mmCIF file of C-alpha atoms and ligand atoms in Angstrom:
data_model
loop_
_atom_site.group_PDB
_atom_site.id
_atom_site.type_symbol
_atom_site.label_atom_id
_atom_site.label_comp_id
_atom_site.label_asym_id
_atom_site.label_seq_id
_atom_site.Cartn_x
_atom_site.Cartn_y
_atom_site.Cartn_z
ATOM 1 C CA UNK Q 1 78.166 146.473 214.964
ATOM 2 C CA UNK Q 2 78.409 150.559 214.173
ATOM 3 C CA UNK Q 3 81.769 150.756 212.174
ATOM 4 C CA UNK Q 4 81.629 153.792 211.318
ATOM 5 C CA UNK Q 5 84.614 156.124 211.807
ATOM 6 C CA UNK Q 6 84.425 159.241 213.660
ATOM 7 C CA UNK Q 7 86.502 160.865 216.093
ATOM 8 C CA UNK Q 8 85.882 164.357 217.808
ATOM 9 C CA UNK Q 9 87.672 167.304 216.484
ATOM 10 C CA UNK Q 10 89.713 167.098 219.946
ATOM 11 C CA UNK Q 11 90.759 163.772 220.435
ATOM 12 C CA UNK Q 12 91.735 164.063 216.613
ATOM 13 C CA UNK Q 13 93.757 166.371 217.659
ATOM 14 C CA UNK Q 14 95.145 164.961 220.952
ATOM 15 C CA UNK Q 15 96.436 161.798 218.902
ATOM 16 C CA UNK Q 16 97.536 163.244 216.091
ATOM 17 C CA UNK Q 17 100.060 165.136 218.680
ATOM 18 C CA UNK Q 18 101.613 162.206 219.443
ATOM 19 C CA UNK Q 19 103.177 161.270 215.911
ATOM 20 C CA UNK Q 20 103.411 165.027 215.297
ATOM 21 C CA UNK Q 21 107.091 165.356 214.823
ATOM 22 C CA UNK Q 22 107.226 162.422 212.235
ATOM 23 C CA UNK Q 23 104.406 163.923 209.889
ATOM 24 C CA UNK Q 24 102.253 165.796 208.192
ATOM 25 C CA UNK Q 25 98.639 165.995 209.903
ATOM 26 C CA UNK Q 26 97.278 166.148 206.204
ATOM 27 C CA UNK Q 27 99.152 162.903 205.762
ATOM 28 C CA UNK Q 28 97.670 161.069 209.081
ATOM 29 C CA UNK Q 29 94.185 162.627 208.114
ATOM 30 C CA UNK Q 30 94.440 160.949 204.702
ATOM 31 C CA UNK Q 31 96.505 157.628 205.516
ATOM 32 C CA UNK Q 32 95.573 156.705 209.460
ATOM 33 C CA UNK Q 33 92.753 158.574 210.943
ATOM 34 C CA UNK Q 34 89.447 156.729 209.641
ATOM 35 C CA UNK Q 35 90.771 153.393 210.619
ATOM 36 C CA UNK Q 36 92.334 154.402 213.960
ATOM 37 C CA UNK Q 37 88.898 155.573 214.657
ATOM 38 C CA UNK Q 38 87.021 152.303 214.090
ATOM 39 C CA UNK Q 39 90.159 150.533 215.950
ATOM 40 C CA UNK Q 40 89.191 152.497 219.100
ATOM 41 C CA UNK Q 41 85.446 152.271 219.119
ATOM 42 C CA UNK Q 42 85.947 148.288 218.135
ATOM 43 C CA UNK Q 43 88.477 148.052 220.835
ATOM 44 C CA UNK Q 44 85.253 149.137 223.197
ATOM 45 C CA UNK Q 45 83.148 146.755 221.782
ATOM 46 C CA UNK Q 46 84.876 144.054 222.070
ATOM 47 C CA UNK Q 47 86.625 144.788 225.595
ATOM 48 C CA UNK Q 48 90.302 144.710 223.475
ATOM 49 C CA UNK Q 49 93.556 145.392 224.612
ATOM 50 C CA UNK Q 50 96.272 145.899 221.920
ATOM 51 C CA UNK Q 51 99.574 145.284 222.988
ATOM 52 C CA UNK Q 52 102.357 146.724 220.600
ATOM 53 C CA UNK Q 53 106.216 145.632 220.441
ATOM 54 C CA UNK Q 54 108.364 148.792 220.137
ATOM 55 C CA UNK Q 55 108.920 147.794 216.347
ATOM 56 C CA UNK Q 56 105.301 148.864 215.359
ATOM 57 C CA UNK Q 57 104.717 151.697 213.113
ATOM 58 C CA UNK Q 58 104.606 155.228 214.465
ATOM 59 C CA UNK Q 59 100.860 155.233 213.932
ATOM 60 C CA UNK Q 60 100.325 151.951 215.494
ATOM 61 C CA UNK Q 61 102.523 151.943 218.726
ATOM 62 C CA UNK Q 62 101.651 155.838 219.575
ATOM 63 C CA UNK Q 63 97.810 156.061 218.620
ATOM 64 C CA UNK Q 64 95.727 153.108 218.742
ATOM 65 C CA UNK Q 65 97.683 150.472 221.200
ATOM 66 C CA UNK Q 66 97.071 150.264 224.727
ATOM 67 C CA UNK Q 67 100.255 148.747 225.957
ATOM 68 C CA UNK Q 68 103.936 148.911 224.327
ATOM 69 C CA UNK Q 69 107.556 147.391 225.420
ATOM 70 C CA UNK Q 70 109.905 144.639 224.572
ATOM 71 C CA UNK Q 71 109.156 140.864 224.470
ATOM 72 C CA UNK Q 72 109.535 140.793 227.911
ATOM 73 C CA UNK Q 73 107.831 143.853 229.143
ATOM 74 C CA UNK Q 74 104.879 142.464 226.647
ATOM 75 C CA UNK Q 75 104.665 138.715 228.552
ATOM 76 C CA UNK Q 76 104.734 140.206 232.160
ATOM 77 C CA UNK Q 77 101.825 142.720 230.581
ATOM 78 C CA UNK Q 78 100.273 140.196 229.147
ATOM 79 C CA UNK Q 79 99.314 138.364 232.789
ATOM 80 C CA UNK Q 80 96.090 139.041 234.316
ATOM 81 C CA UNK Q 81 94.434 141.295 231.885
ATOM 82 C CA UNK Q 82 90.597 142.048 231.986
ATOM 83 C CA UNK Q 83 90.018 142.273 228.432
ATOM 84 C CA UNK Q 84 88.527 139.525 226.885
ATOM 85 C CA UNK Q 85 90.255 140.114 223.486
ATOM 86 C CA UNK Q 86 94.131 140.579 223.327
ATOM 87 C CA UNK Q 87 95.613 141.383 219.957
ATOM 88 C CA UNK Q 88 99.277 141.477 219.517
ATOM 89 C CA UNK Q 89 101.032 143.949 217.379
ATOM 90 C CA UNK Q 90 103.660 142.095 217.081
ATOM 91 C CA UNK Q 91 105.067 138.864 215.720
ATOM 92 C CA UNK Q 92 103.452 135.548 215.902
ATOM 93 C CA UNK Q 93 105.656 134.120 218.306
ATOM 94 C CA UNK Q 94 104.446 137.001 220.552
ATOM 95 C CA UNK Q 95 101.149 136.443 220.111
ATOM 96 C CA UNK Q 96 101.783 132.923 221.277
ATOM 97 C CA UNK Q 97 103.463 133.602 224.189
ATOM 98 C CA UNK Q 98 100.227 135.944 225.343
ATOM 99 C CA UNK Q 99 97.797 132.746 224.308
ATOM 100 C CA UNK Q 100 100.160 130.369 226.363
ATOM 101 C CA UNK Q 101 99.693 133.071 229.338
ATOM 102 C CA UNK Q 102 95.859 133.844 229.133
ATOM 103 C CA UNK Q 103 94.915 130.353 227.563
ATOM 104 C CA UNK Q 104 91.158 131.189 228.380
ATOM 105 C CA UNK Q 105 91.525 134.630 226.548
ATOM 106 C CA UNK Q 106 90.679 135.223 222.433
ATOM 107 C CA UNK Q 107 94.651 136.202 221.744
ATOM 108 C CA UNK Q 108 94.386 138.026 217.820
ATOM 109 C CA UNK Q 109 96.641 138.456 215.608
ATOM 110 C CA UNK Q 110 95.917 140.768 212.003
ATOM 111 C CA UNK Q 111 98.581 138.192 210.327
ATOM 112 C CA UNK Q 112 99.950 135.452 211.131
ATOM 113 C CA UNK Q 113 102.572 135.032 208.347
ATOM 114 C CA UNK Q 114 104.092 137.540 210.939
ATOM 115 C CA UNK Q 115 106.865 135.704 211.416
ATOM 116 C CA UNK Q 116 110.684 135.353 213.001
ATOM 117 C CA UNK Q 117 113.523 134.344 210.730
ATOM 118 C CA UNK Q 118 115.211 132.769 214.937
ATOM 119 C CA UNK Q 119 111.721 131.138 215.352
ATOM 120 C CA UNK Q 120 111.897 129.501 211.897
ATOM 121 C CA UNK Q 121 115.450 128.579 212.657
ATOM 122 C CA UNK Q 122 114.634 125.497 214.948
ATOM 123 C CA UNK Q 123 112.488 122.122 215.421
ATOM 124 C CA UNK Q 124 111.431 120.431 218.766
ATOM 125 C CA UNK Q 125 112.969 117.517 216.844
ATOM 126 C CA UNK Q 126 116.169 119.733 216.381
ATOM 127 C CA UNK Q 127 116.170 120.363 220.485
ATOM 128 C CA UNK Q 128 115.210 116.724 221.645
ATOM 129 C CA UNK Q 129 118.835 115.723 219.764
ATOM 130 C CA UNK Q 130 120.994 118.283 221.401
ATOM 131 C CA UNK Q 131 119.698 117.611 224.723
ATOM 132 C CA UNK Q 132 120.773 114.273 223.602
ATOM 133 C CA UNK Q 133 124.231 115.213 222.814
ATOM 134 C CA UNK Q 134 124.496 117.252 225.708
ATOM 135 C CA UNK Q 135 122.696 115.258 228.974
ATOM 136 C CA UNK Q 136 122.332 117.495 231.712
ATOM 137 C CA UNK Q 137 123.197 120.673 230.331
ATOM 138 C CA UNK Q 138 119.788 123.020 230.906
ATOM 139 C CA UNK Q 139 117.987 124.453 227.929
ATOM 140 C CA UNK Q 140 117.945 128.666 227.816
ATOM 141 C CA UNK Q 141 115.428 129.371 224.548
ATOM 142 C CA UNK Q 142 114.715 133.099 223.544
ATOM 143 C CA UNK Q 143 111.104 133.519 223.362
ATOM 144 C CA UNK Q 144 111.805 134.102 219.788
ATOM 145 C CA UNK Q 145 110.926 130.701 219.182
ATOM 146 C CA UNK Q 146 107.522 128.368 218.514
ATOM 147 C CA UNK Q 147 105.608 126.922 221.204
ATOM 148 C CA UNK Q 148 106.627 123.174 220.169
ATOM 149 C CA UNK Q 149 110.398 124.770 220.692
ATOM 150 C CA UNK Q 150 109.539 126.117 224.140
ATOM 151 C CA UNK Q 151 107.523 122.684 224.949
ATOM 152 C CA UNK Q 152 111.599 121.137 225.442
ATOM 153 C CA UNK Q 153 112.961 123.783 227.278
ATOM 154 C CA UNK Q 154 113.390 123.944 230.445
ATOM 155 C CA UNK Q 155 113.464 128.011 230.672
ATOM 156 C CA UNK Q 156 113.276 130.845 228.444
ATOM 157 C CA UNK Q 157 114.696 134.356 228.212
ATOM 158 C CA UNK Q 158 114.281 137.533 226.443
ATOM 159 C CA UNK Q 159 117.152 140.165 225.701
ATOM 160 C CA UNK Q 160 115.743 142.049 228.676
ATOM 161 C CA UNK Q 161 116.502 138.809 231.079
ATOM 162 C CA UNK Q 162 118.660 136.582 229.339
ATOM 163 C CA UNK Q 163 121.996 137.526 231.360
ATOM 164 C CA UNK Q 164 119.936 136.614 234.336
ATOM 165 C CA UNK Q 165 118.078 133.604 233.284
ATOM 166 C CA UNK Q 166 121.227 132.266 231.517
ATOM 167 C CA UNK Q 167 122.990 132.648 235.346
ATOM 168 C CA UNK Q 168 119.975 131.246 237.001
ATOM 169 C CA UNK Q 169 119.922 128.063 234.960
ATOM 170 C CA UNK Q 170 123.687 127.190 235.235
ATOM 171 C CA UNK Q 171 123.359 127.643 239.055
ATOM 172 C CA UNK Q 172 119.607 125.467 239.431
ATOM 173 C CA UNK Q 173 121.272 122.562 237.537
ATOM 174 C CA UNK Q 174 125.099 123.074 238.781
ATOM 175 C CA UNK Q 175 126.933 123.474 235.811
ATOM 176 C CA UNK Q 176 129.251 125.587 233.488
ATOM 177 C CA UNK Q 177 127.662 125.502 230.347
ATOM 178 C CA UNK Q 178 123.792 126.129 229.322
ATOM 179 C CA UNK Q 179 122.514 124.701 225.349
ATOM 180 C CA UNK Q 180 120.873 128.909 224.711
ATOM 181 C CA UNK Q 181 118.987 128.505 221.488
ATOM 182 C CA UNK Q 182 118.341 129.478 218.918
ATOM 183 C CA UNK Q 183 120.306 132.928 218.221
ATOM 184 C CA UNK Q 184 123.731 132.442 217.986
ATOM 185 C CA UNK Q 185 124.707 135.564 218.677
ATOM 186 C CA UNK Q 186 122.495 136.496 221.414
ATOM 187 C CA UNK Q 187 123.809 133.002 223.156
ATOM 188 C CA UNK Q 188 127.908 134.121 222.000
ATOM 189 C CA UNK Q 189 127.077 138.131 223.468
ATOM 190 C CA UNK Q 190 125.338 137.025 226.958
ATOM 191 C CA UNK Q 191 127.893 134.506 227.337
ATOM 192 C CA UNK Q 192 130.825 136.954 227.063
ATOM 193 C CA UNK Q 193 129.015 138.776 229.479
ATOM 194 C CA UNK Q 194 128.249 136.048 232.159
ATOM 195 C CA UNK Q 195 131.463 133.990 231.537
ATOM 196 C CA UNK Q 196 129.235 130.921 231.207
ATOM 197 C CA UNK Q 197 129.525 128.469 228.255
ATOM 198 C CA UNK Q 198 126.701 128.389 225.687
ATOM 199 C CA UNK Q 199 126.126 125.262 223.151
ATOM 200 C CA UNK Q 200 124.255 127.336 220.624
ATOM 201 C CA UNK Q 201 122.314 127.060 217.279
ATOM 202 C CA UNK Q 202 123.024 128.758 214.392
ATOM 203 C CA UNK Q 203 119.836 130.380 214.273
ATOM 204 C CA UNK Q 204 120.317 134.424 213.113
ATOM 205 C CA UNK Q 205 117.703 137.404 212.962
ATOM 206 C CA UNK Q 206 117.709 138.256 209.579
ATOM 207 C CA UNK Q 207 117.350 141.755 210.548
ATOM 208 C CA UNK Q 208 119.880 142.140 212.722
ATOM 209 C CA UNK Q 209 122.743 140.201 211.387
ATOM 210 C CA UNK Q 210 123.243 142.440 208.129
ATOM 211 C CA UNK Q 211 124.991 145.076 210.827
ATOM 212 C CA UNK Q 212 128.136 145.327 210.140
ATOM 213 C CA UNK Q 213 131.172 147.189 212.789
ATOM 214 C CA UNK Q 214 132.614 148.800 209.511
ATOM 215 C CA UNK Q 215 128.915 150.470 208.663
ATOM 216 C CA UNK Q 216 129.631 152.010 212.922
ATOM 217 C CA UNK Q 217 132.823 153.285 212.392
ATOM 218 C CA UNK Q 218 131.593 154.778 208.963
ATOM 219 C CA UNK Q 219 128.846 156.960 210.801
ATOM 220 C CA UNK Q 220 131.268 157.553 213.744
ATOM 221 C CA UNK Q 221 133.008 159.115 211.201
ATOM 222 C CA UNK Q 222 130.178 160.892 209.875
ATOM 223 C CA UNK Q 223 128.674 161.976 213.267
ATOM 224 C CA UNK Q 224 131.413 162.707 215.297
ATOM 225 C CA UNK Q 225 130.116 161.771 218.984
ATOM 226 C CA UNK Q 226 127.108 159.789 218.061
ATOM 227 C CA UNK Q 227 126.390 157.357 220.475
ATOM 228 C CA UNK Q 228 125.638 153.860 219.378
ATOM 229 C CA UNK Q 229 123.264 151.542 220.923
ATOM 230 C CA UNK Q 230 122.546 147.957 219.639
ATOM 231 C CA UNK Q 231 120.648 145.237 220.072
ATOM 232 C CA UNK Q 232 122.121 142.002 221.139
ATOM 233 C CA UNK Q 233 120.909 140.247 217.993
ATOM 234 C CA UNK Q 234 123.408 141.531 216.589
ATOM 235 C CA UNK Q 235 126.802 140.109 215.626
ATOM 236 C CA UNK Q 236 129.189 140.022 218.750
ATOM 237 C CA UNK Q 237 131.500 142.845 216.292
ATOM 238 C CA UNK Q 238 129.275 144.958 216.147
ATOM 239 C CA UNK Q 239 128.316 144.909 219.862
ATOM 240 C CA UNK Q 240 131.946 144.968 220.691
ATOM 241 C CA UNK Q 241 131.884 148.412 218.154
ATOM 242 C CA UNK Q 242 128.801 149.684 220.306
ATOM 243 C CA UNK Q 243 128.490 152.176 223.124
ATOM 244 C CA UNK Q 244 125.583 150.366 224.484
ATOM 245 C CA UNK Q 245 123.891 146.766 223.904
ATOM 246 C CA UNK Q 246 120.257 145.806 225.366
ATOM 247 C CA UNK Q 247 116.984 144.878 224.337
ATOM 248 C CA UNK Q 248 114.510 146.927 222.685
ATOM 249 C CA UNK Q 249 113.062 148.174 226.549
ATOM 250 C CA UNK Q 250 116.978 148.807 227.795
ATOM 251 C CA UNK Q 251 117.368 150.790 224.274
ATOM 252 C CA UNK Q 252 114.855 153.245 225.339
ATOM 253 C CA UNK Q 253 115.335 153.531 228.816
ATOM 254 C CA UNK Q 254 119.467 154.292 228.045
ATOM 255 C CA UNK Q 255 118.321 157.197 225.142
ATOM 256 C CA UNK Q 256 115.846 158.801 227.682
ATOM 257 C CA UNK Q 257 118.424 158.698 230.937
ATOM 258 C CA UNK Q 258 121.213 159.649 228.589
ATOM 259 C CA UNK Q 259 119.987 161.854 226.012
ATOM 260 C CA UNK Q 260 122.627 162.173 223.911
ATOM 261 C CA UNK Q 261 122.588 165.131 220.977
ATOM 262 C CA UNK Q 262 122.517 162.052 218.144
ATOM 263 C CA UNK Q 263 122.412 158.323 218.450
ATOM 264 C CA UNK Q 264 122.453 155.775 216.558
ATOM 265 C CA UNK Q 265 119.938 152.648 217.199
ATOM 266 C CA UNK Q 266 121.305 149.626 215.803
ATOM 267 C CA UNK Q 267 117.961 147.921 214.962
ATOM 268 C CA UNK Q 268 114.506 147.968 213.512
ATOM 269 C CA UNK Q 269 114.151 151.222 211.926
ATOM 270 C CA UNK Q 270 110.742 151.950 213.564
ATOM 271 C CA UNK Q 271 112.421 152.187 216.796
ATOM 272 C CA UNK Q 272 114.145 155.576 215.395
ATOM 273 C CA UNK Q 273 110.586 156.438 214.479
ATOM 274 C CA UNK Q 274 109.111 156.149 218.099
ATOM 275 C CA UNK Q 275 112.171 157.484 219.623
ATOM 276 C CA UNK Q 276 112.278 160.147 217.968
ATOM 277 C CA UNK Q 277 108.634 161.768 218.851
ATOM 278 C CA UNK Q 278 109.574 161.086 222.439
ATOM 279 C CA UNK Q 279 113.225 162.408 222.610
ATOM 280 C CA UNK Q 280 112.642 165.612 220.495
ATOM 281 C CA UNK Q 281 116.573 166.527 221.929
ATOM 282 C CA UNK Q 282 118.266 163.607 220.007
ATOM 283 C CA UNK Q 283 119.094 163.324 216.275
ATOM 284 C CA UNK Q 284 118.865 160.104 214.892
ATOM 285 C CA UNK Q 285 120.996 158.656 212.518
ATOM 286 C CA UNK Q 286 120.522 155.822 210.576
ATOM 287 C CA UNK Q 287 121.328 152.764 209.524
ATOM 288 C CA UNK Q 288 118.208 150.471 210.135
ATOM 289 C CA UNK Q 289 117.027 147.815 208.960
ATOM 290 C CA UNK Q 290 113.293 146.778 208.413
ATOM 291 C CA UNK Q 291 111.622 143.710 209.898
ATOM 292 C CA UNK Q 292 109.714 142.382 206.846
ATOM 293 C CA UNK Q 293 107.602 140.466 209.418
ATOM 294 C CA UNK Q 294 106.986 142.859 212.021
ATOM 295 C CA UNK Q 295 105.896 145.479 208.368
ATOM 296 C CA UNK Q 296 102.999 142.730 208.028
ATOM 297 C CA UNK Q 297 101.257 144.497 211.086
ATOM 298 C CA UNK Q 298 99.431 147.362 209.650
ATOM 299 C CA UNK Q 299 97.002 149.455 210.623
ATOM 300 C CA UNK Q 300 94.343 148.414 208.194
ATOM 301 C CA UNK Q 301 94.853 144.534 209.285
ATOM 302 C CA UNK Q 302 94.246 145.417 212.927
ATOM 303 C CA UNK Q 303 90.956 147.046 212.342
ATOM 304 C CA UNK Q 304 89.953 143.713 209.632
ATOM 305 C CA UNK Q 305 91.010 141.712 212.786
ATOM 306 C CA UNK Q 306 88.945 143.459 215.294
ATOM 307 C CA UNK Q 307 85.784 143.305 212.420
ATOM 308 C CA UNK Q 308 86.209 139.882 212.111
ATOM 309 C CA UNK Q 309 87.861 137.927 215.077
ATOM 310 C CA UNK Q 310 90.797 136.985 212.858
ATOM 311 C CA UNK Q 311 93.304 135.294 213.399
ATOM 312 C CA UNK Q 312 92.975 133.830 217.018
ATOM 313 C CA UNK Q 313 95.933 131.839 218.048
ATOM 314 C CA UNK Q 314 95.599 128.471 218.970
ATOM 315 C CA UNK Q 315 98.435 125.787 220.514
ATOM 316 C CA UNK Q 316 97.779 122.295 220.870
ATOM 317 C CA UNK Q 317 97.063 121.094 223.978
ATOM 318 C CA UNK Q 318 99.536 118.734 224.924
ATOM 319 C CA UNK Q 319 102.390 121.586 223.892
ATOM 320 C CA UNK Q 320 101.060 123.985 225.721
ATOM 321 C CA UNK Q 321 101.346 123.099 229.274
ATOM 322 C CA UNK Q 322 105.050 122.620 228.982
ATOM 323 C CA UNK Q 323 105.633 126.013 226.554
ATOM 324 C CA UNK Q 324 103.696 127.323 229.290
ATOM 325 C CA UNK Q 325 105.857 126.318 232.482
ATOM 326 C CA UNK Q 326 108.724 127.146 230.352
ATOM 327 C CA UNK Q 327 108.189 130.849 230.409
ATOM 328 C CA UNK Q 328 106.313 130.778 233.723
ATOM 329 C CA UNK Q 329 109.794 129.759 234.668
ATOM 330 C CA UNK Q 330 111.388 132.564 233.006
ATOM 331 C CA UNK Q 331 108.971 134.987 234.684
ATOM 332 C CA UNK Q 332 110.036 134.126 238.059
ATOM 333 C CA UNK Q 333 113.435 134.181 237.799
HETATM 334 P P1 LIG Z 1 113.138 142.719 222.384
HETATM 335 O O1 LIG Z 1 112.704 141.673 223.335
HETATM 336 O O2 LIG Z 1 114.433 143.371 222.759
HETATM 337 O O3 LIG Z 1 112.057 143.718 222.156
HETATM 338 O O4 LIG Z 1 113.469 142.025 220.988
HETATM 339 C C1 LIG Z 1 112.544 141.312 220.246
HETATM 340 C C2 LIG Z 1 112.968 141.173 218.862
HETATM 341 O O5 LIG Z 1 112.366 140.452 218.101
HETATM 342 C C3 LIG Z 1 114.142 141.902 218.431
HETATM 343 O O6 LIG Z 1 114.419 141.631 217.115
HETATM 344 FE FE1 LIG Z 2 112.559 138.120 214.404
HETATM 345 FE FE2 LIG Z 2 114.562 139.726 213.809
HETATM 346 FE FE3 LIG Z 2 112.110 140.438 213.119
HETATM 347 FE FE4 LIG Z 2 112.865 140.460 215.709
HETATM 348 S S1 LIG Z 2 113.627 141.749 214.060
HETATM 349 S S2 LIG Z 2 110.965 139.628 214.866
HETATM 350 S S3 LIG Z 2 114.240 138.699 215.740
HETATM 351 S S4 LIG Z 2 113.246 138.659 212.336
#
């Protein structure tokens, strides 16, 4: 296999456009071009699709992936692709719920010590004994969680569905309450919303829960007429202290429809990053905070993974059928 870089003078050109406005072209000729050229010729010979969460670097979500969105606009993707590689920029729980959708597929992933503070929050042997305590009451788990997690549940949800799925599984099973694990705060924010009861976990992001609705009003005062959009990870204060609250997908859909003059994007800071190139009419303001797992995705790592066919994700067979049916489940609702 060829792997050496090269990329015409144009199509240089036409990528570097699209991380223009957040540097220097001397600085992506130096830092991103060779390897973003071998990414795209190994991507050919491999027949690779590279799906990117909307956390991924600037250089990584605008220039070498094929696909971007939220966790749940990255499952549906996921379905019925004709590559015969997939690797996930992303975290590994992501790149296991693309393996538990295209089980015959090589799923990649550049490392998996990519990690999830939520996923790491909870055990299948932690689920099997509230289900226990609770008899009858359905199971709602984020996909933010292993596949050994989602092998007890009976449906899981995203922040782009949970409202919905948390709705739908009161109503199939006919009661007032759901167990929605493992982020407490997602479960406590989508059950203020829905009115329905959640038994949670007290599982956190450890990105998201350092917001604070003191730091909002601070940069209110700062920015006078910023508008503030958060995720739903976050603390139900700082939600309550927020314009706007949806997942990473409903984030960007709100900033392009409402295109305010400055927002603020209570989150991952690369979200700013990608925003920013694509709404040149909105200032953003900061705080952010940095996913130390999601930062394990780099550019370099991508390219070793293409090289080398590391590190396919594997479940265990007799998990994988029921993590499987578990988010099939989600994707019908
Ligand atoms: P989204 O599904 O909203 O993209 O969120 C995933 C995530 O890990 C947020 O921290
Ligand atoms: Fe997990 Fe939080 Fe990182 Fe998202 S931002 S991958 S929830 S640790």
């Amino acid at each position: 296999m060829d792997n050496s870089p090269s990329l015409s003078p144009q199509e240089a050109d036409r990528l570097y456009s699209t991380v223009a406005r957040l540097m220097t072209r001397e600085h992506w000729d130096t830092h991103f071009r060779d390897d973003i050229a071998a990414i795209l010729r190994l991507k050919k010979e491999r027949n690779a699709v590279i799906l990117a969460h909307n956390y991924q670097t600037p250089e990584i979500f605008h220039c070498i992936s094929d696909i971007q969105g939220d966790s749940l606009a990255l499952a549906r993707k996921a379905q019925g692709l004709e590559a015969d590689v997939i690797l996930m920029a992303g975290v590994h729980f992501m790149a296991e719920t693309v393996k538990l959708l295209n089980p015959d597929k090589t799923v990649l992933i550049s490392d998996p010590k990519a990690g999830c503070s939520l996923a790491e929050s909870i055990t299948a042997e932690n689920v099997r004994a509230l289900k226990a305590q609770h008899p009858g009451v359905p199971v709602v788990t984020y996909v933010n969680s292993s596949a050994e997690v989602k092998a007890e549940t009976d449906i899981c949800c995203t922040s782009g569905n949970a409202k919905r799925v948390m709705k739908h599984a009161a109503e199939q099973a006919g009661t007032d309450s759901v167990i929605m694990i493992p982020d407490e705060f997602l479960a406590a924010n989508i059950s203020k919303e829905t009115g329905i009861k959640a038994i949670t976990w007290p599982g956190h992001c450890e990105v998201h829960e350092q917001f604070t609705p003191r730091q909002i009003k601070q940069y209110r005062v700062m920015h006078p007429g910023v508008v503030v959009v958060a995720h739903p990870e976050c603390p139900p204060p700082v939600i309550e202290a927020a314009d706007f609250s949806g997942s990473t997908a409903d984030m960007i859909n709100f900033i392009a429809q409402e295109k305010p003059e400055k927002a603020l994007l209570v989150t991952e800071c690369s979200m700013s990053d990608n925003l920013a190139q694509l709404n040149p009419g909105t200032e953003f303001v900061r705080p952010c905070n940095l996913c130390p797992h999601m930062k394990r995705i780099t550019l370099k790592g991508i390219r070793h993974a293409l090289e080398t066919m590391q590190t396919p994700v594997t479940i265990p067979p007799h998990l994988a059928e029921k993590a499987r049916a578990s988010v099939e489940r989600m994707l019908a609702v």
